[in-house]
CSV table of C-alpha atoms in Angstrom, one decimal:
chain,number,residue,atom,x,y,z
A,1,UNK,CA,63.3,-83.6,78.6
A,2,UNK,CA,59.8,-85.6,78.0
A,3,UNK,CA,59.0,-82.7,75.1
A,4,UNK,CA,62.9,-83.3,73.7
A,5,UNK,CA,62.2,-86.9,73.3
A,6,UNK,CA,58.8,-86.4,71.7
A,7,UNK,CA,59.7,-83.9,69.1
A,8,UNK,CA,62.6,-86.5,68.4
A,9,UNK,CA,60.4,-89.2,68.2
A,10,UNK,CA,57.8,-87.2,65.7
A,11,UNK,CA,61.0,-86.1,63.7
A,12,UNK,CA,62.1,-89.6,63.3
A,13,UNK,CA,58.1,-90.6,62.1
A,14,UNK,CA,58.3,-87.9,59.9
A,15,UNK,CA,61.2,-89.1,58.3
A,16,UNK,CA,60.0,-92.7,57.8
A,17,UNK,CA,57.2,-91.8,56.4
A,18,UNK,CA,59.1,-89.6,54.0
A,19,UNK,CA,61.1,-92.7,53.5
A,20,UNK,CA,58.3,-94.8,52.6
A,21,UNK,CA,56.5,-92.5,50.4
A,22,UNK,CA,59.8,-92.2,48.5
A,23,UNK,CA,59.7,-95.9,48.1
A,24,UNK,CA,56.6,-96.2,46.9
A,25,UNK,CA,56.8,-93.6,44.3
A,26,UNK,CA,60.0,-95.0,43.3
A,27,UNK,CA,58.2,-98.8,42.7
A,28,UNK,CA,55.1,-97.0,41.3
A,29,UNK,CA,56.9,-95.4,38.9
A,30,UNK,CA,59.1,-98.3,37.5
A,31,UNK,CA,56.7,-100.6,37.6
A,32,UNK,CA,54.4,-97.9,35.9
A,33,UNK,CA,57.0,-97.2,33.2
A,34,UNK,CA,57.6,-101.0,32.3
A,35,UNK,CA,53.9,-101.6,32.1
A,36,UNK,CA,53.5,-98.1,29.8
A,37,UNK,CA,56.3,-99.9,27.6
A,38,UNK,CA,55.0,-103.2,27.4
A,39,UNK,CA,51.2,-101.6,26.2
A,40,UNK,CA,53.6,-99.3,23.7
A,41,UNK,CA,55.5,-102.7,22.5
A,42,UNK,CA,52.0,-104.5,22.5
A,43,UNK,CA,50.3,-101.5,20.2
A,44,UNK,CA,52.8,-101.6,17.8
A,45,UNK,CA,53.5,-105.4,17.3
A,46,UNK,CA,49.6,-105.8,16.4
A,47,UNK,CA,51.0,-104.9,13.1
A,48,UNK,CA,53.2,-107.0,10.8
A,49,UNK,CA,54.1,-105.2,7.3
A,50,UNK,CA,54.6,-107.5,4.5
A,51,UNK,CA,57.6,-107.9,3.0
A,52,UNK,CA,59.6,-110.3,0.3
A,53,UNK,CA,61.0,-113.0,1.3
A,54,UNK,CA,64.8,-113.1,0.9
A,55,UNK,CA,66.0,-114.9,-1.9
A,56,UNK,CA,67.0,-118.4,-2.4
A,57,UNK,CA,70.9,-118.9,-2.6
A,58,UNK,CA,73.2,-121.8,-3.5
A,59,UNK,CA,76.6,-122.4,-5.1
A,60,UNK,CA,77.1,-124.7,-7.8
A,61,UNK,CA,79.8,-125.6,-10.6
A,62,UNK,CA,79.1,-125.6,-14.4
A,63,UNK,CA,79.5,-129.1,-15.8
A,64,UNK,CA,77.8,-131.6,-18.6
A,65,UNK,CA,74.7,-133.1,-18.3
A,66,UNK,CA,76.2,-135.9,-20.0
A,67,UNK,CA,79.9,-136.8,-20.4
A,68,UNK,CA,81.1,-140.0,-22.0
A,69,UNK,CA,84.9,-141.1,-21.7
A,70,UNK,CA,86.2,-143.0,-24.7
A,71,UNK,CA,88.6,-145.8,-23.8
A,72,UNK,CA,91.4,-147.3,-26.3
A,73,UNK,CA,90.7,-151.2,-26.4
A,74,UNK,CA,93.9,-153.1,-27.2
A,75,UNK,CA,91.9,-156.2,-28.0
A,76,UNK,CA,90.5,-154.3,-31.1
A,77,UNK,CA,93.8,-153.2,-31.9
A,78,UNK,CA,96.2,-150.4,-31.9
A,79,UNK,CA,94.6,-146.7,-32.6
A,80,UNK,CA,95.6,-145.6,-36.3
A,81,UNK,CA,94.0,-142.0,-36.5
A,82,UNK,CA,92.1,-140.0,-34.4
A,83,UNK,CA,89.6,-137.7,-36.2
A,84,UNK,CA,88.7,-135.0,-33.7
A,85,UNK,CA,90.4,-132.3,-32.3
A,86,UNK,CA,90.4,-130.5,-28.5
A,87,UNK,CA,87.4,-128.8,-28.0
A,88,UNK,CA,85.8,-129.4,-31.5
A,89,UNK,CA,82.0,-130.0,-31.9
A,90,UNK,CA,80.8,-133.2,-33.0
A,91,UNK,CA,77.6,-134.7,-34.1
A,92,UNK,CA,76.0,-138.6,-33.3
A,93,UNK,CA,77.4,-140.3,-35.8
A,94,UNK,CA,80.5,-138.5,-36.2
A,95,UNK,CA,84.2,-140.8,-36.3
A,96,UNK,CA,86.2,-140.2,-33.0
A,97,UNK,CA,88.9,-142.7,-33.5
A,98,UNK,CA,89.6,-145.7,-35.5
A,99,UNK,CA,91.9,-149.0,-35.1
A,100,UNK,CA,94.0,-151.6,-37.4
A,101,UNK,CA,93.9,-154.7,-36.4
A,102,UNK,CA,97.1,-156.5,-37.5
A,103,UNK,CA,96.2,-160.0,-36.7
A,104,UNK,CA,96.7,-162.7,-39.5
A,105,UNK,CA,93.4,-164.1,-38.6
A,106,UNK,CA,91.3,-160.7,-39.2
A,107,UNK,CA,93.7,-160.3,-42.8
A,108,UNK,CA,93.2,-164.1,-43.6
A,109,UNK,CA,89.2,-163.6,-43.3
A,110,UNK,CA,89.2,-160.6,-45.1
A,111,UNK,CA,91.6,-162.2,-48.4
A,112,UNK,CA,89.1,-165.2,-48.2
A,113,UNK,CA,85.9,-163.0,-48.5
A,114,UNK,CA,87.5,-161.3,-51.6
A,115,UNK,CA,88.7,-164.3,-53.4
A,116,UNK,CA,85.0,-165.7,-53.3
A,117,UNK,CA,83.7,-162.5,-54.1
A,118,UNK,CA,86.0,-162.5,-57.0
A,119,UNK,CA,85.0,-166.0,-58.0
A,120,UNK,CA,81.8,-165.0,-58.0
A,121,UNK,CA,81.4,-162.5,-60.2
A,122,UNK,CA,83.8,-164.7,-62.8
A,123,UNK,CA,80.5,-166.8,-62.8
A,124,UNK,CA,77.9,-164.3,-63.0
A,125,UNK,CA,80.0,-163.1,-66.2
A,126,UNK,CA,79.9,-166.7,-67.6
A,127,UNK,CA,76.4,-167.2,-67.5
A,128,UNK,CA,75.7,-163.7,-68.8
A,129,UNK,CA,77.5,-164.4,-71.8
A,130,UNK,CA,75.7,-167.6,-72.2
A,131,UNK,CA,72.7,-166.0,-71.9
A,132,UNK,CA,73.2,-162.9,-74.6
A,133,UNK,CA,74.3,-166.0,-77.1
A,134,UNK,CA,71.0,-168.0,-76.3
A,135,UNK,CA,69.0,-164.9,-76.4
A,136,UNK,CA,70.5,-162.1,-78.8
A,137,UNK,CA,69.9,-159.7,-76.1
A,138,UNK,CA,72.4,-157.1,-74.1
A,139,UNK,CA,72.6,-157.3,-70.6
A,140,UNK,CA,73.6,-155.1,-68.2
A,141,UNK,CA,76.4,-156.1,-65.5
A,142,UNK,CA,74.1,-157.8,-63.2
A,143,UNK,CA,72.7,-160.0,-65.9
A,144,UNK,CA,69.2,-157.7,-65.9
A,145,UNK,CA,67.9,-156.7,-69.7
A,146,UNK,CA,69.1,-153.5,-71.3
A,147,UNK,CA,65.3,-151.9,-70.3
A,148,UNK,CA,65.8,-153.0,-66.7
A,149,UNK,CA,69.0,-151.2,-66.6
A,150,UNK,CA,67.1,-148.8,-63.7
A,151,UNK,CA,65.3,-151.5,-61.9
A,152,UNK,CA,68.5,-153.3,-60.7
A,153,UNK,CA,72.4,-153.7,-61.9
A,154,UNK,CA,75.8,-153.1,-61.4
A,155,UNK,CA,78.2,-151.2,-63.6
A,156,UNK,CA,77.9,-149.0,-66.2
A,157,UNK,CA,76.5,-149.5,-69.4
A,158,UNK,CA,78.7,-149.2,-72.9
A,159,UNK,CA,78.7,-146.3,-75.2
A,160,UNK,CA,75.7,-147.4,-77.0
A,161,UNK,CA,74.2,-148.5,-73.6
A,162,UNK,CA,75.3,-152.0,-73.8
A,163,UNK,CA,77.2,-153.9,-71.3
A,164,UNK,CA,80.4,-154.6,-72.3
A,165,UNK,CA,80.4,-158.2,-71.1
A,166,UNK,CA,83.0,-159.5,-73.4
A,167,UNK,CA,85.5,-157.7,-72.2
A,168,UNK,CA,84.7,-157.4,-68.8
A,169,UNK,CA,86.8,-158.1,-65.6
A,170,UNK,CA,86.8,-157.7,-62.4
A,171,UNK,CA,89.2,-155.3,-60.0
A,172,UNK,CA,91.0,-158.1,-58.3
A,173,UNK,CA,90.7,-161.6,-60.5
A,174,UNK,CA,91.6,-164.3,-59.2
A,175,UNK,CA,90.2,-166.4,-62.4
A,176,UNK,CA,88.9,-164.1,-64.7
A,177,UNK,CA,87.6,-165.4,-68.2
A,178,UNK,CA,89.1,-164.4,-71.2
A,179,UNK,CA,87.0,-163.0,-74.2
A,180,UNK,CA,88.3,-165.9,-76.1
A,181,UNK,CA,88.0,-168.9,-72.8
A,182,UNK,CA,85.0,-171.8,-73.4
A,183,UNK,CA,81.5,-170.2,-71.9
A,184,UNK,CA,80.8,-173.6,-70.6
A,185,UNK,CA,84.6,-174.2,-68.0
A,186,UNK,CA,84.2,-173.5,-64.8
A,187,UNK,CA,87.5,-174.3,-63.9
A,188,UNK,CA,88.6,-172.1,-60.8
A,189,UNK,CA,85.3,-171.3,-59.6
A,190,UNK,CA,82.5,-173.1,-58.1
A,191,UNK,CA,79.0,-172.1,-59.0
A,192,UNK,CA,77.2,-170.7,-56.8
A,193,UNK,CA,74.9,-172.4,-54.4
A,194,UNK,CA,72.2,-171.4,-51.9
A,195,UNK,CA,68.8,-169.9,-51.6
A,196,UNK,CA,67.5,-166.7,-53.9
A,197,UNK,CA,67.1,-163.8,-52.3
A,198,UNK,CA,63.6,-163.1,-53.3
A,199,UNK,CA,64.4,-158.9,-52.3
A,200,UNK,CA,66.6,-158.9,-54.9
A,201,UNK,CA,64.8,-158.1,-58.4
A,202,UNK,CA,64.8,-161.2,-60.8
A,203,UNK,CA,66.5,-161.2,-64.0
A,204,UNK,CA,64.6,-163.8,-65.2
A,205,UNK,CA,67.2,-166.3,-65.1
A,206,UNK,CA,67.3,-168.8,-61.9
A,207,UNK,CA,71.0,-169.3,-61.8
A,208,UNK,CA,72.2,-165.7,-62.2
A,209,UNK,CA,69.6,-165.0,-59.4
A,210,UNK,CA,71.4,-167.2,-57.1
A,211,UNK,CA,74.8,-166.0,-58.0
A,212,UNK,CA,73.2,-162.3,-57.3
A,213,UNK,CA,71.9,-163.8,-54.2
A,214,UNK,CA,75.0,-164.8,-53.2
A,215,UNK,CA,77.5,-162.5,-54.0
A,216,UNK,CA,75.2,-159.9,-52.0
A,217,UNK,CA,75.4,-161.9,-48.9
A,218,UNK,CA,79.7,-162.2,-49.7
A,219,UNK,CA,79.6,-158.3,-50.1
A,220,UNK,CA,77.7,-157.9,-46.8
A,221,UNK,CA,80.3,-159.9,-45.0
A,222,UNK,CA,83.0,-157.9,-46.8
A,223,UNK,CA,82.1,-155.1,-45.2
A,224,UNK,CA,81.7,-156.6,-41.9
A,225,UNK,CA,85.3,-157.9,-42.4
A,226,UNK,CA,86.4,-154.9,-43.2
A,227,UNK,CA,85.2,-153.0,-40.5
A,228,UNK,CA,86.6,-155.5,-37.9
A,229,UNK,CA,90.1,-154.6,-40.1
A,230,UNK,CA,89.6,-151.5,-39.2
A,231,UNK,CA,87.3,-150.7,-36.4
A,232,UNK,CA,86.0,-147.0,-35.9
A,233,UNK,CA,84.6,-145.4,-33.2
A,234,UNK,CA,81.5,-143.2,-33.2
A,235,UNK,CA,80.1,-140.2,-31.1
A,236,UNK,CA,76.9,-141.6,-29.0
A,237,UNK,CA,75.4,-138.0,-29.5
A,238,UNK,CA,76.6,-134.3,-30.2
A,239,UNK,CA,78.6,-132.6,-28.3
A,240,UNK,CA,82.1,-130.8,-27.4
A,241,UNK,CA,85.6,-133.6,-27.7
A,242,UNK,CA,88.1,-133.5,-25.5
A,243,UNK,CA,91.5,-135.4,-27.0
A,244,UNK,CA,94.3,-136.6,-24.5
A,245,UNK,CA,96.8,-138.7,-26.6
A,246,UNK,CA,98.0,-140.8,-23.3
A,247,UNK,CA,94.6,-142.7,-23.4
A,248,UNK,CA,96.6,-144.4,-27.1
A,249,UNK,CA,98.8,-146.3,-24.6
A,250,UNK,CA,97.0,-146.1,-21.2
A,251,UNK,CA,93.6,-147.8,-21.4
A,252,UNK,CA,92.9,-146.0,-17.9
A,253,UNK,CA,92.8,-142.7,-19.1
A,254,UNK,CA,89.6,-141.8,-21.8
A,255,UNK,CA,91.3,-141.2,-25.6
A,256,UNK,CA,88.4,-139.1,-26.0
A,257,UNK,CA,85.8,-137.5,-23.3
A,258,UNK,CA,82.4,-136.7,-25.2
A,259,UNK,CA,80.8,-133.5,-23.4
A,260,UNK,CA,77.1,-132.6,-24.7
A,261,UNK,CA,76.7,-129.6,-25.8
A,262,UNK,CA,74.2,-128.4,-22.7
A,263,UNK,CA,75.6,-127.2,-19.6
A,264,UNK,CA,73.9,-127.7,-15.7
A,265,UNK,CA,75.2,-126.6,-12.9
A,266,UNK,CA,74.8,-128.6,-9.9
A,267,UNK,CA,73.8,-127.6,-6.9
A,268,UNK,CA,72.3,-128.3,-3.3
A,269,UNK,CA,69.4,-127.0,-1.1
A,270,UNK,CA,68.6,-127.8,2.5
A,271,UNK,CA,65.4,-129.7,3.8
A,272,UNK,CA,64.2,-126.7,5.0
A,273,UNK,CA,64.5,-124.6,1.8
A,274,UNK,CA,62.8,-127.6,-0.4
A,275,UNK,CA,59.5,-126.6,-0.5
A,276,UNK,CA,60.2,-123.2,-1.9
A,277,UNK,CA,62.6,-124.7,-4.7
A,278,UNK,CA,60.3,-125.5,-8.2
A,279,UNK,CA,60.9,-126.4,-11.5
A,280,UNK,CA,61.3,-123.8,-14.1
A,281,UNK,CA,61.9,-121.2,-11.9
A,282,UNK,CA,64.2,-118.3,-12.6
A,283,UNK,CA,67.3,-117.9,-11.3
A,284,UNK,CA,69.9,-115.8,-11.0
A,285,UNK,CA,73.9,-116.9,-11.9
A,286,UNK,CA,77.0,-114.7,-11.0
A,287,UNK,CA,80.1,-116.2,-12.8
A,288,UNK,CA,82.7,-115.5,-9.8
A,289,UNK,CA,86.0,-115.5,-12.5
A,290,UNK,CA,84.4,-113.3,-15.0
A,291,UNK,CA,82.7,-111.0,-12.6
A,292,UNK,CA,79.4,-111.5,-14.6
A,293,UNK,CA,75.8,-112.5,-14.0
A,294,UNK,CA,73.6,-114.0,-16.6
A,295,UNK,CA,70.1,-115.9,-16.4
A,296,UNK,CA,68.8,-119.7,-16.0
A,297,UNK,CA,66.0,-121.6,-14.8
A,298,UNK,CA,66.0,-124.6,-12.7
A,299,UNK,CA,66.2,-127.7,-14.8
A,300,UNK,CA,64.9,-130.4,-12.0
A,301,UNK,CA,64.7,-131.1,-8.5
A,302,UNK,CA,65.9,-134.5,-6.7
A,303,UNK,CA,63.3,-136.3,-5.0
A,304,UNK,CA,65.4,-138.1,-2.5
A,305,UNK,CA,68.3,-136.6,-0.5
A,306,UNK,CA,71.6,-136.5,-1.2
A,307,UNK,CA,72.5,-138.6,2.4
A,308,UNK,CA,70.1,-141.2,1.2
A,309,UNK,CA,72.8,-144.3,1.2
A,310,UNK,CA,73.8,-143.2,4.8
A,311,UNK,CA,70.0,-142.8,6.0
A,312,UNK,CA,69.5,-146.3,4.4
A,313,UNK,CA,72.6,-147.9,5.9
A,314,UNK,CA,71.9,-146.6,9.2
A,315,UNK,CA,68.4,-148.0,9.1
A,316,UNK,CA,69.9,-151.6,8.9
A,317,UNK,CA,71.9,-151.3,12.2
A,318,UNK,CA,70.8,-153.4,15.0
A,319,UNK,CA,68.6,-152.1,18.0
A,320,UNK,CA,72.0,-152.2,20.2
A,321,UNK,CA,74.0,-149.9,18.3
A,322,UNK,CA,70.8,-147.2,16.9
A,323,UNK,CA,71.2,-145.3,20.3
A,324,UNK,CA,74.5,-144.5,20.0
A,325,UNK,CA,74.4,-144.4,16.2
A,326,UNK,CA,71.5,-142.1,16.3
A,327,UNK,CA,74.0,-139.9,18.6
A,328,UNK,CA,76.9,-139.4,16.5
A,329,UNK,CA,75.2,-139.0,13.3
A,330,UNK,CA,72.8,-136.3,14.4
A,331,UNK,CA,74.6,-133.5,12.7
A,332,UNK,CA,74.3,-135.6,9.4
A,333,UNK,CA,70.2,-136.1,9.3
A,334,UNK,CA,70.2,-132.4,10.7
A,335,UNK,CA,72.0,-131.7,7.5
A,336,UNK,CA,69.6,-133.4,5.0
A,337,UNK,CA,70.1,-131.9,1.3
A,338,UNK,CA,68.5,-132.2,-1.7
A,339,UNK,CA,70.5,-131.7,-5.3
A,340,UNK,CA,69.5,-129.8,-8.2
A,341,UNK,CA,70.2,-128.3,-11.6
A,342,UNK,CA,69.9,-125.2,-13.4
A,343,UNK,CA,70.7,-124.2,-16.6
A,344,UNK,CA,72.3,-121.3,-17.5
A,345,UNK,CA,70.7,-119.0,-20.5
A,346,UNK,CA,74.5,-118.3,-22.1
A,347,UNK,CA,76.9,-120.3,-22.6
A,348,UNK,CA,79.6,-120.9,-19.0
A,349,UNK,CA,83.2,-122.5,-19.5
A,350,UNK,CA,82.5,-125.9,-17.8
A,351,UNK,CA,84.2,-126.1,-14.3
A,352,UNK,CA,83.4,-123.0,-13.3
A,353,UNK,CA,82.2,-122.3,-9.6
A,354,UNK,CA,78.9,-120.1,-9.4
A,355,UNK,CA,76.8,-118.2,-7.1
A,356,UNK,CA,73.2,-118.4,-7.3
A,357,UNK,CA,69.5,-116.7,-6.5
A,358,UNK,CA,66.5,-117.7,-6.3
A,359,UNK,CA,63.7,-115.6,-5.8
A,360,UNK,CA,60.3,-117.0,-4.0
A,361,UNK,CA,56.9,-116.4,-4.6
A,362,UNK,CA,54.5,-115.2,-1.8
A,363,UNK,CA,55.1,-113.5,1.7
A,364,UNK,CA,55.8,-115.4,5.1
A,365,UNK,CA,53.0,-113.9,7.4
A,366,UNK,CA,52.5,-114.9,11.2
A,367,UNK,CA,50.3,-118.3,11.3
A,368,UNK,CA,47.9,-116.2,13.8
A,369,UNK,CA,47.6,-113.5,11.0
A,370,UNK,CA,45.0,-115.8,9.3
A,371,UNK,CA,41.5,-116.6,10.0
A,372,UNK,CA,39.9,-118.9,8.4
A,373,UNK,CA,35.7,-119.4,6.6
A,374,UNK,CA,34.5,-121.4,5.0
A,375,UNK,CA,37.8,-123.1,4.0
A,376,UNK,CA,38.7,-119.8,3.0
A,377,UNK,CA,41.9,-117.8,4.8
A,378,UNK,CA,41.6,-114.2,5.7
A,379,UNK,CA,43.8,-111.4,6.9
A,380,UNK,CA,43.0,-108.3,8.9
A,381,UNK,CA,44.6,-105.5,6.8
A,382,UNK,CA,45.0,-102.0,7.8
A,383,UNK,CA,44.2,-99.4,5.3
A,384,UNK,CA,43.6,-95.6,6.2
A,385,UNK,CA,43.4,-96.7,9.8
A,386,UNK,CA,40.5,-98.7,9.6
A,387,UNK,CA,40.5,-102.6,9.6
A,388,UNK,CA,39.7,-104.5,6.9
A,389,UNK,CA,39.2,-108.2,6.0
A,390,UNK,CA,40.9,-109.4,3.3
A,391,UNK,CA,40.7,-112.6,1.5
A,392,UNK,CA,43.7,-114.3,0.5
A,393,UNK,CA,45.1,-117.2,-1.6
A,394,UNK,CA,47.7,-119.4,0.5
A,395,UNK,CA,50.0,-122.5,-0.2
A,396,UNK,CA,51.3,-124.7,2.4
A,397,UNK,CA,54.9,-125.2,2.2
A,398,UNK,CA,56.4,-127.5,5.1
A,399,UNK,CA,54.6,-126.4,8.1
A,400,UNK,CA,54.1,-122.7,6.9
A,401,UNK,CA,51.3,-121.0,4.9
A,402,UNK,CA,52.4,-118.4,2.7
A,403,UNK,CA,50.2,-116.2,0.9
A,404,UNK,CA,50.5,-116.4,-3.0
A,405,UNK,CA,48.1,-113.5,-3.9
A,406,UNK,CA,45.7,-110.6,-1.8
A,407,UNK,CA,48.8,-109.0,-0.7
A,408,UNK,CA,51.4,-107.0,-1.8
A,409,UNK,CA,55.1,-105.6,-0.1
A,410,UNK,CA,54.2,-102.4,2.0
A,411,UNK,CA,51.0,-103.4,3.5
A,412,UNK,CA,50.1,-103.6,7.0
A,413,UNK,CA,48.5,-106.5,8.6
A,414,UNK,CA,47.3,-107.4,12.1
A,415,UNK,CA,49.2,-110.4,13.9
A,416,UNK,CA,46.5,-111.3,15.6
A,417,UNK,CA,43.2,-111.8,13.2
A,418,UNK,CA,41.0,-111.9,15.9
A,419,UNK,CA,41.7,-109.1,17.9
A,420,UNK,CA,39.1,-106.7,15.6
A,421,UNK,CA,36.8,-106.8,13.7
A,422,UNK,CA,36.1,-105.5,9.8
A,423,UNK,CA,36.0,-102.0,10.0
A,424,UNK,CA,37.3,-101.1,13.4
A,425,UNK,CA,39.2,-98.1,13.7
A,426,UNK,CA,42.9,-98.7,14.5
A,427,UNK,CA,45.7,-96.3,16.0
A,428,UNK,CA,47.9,-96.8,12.7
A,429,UNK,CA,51.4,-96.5,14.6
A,430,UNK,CA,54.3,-95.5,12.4
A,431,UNK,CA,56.4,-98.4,13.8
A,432,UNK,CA,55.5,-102.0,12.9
A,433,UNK,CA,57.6,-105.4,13.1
């Protein structure tokens, strides 16, 4: 019985221990297989392989860097002709549209400004005549000598290049001289008084100077008279014309929209993107309703954001309300963007939505790839497995450095600059992050 119990007893130790050797071989080898991976993982994420960084991308829509709406003024009158047609090109300078104004007073000024004019040169022709008696000589219309023809005059001169004073008069009289009248009436017209223009060539003669003086400041008014009369509209600078005839009778609505001639598309990046977006660099365009991509460059960059009214207004809330104002307007200052514009190579029709792509410089390395002499940044590159230093050229952008030049896409770095030296030999694992 005693020797039944015993080889029971030594069974049941035998088992145990069986047991617990199974136990532990189980736990040594799981913990030894994790511990085999994690060395694997650790050997091969030593090495980082360089790579480009993923493109920029955006969408915009094509639109005018300047458009100017052109708005029918009643008070100038109504719109008598409109010179442009849709989608015609137009220079500054160029007539849009132009006015009559019907009012008596605008007419009335006008008439007046012709009837002196009139009277005017009815003197000028008196005095010449009184001259070429006291002197023998020809004058041309403006009372100047034959020889000064060139210098100064109105007019033609005769068919032996005399002016034909005697039987001159003017387009509109209003009390015109006959050949055969007394050289020395002035009966319906006033001479002229006033100061001599001194810009105005002399003729020699004081008081034909002052009736040149003054019908050359009548004239100017005449034209500004005239112009009032009939008011014209100019383009501000060149560009495409848009016509839509409502804006004749509904001053709310632009007669004529002025587009210049260059295109921009505008567009927005996030704060995080900002630092890689520059000036001038190349981008890509893909016209989504023609199915075509064509070329551009970015044109400028906004320095503030575009949420900069709502950052500003939310500054100037008391200390009561920023708590909870801070609260529900998180999602906004997470959102911060900043607008800009490119500018497509060919032309785009205007309205139309785009895709774009940007490339960017350099290559995004771990920030414990670097190490750093001498104000100088380093990397621990792997070539033919063997370690070797290599300088590099870095820019900071936000809180990053990215290297601008010493590497190129393919190579192999270390992560960790510090864990060898130059010229160590490395196992150069096939796999790398």
């Amino acid at each position: 019985m005693a020797d039944t119990v015993k080889i029971a007893k030594m069974a049941l130790i035998g088992i145990g221990s069986l047991a617990t050797l199974t136990l532990a071989g189980n736990v040594a080898f799981g913990f030894g297989g994790k511990l085999g991976q994690e060395a694997e993982s650790s050997k091969t994420d030593r090495i980082y392989t360089i790579v480009e960084q993923a493109p920029l991308t955006a969408n915009g829509k094509i639109s005018s860097n300047v458009d100017k709406g052109y708005f029918a003024n009643n008070e100038k009158g109504q719109v008598a002709r409109i010179y442009v047609q849709n989608g015609q090109y137009v220079k500054k300078g160029d007539p849009l549209f132009e006015y009559v104004d019907s009012s008596n007073q605008t007419k009335d000024a006008v008439a007046d400004l012709l009837e002196e004019q009139t009277n005017l040169y009815n003197q000028r022709i008196r005095l010449i005549r009184q001259r070429k008696k006291l002197t023998g000589k020809d004058y041309n219309y403006a009372g100047y000598p034959l020889d000064a023809n060139y210098v100064y005059g109105k007019g033609d001169t005769g068919a032996n290049g005399v002016a034909d004073i005697e039987n001159e008069t003017v387009d509109e009289p209003t009390d015109t001289i006959s050949a055969g009248e007394n050289d020395n009436s002035s009966s319906g017209s006033q001479v002229a008084t006033g100061k001599i223009d001194y810009s105005i060539p002399s003729t020699g003669d004081p008081a034909i100077d002052q009736v040149n003086s003054a019908i050359k400041e009548v004239e100017k008014k005449l034209l500004r008279a005239k112009r009032d009369q009939k008011p014209i509209v100019y383009a501000d600078y060149d560009g495409f014309v848009y016509v839509n005839e409502e804006g004749v009778y509904n001053s709310q609505v632009p007669l004529v929209r002025l587009v210049a001639k260059e295109l921009v598309i505008n567009s927005s990046i996030s704060e995080y993107d900002y630092a890689r977006l520059k000036r001038d660099k190349k981008v890509k365009i893909y016209v989504k309703a023609e199915d075509r991509t064509v070329k551009g460059h970015v044109s400028a960059v906004d320095e503030l954001p575009n949420n900069m009214a709502t950052a500003n207004s939310g500054a100037s809330q008391s200390s009561g309300d920023a708590g909870k104002s801070a609260g529900q307007n998180s999602s906004a200052i997470d959102a911060t963007t900043y607008g800009f514009q490119v500018v497509p190579d060919k032309k785009v029709h205007i309205g139309y939505s785009v895709s774009l792509e940007i490339p960017v410089d350099g290559y995004d390395v771990p920030a414990t790839a670097f190490k750093k002499k001498s104000g100088q940044y380093y990397v621990m590159k792997i070539v033919n497995g063997k370690v070797k230093q290599e300088k590099v050229s870095v820019e900071k952008r936000g809180i990053n450095l990215v290297v601008m030049s010493g590497l190129k896409k393919g190579d192999r770095i270390l992560t960790d600059a510090h864990s060898a030296k130059d010229g160590d030999q490395i196992d150069d694992a096939s796999q790398a992050k």
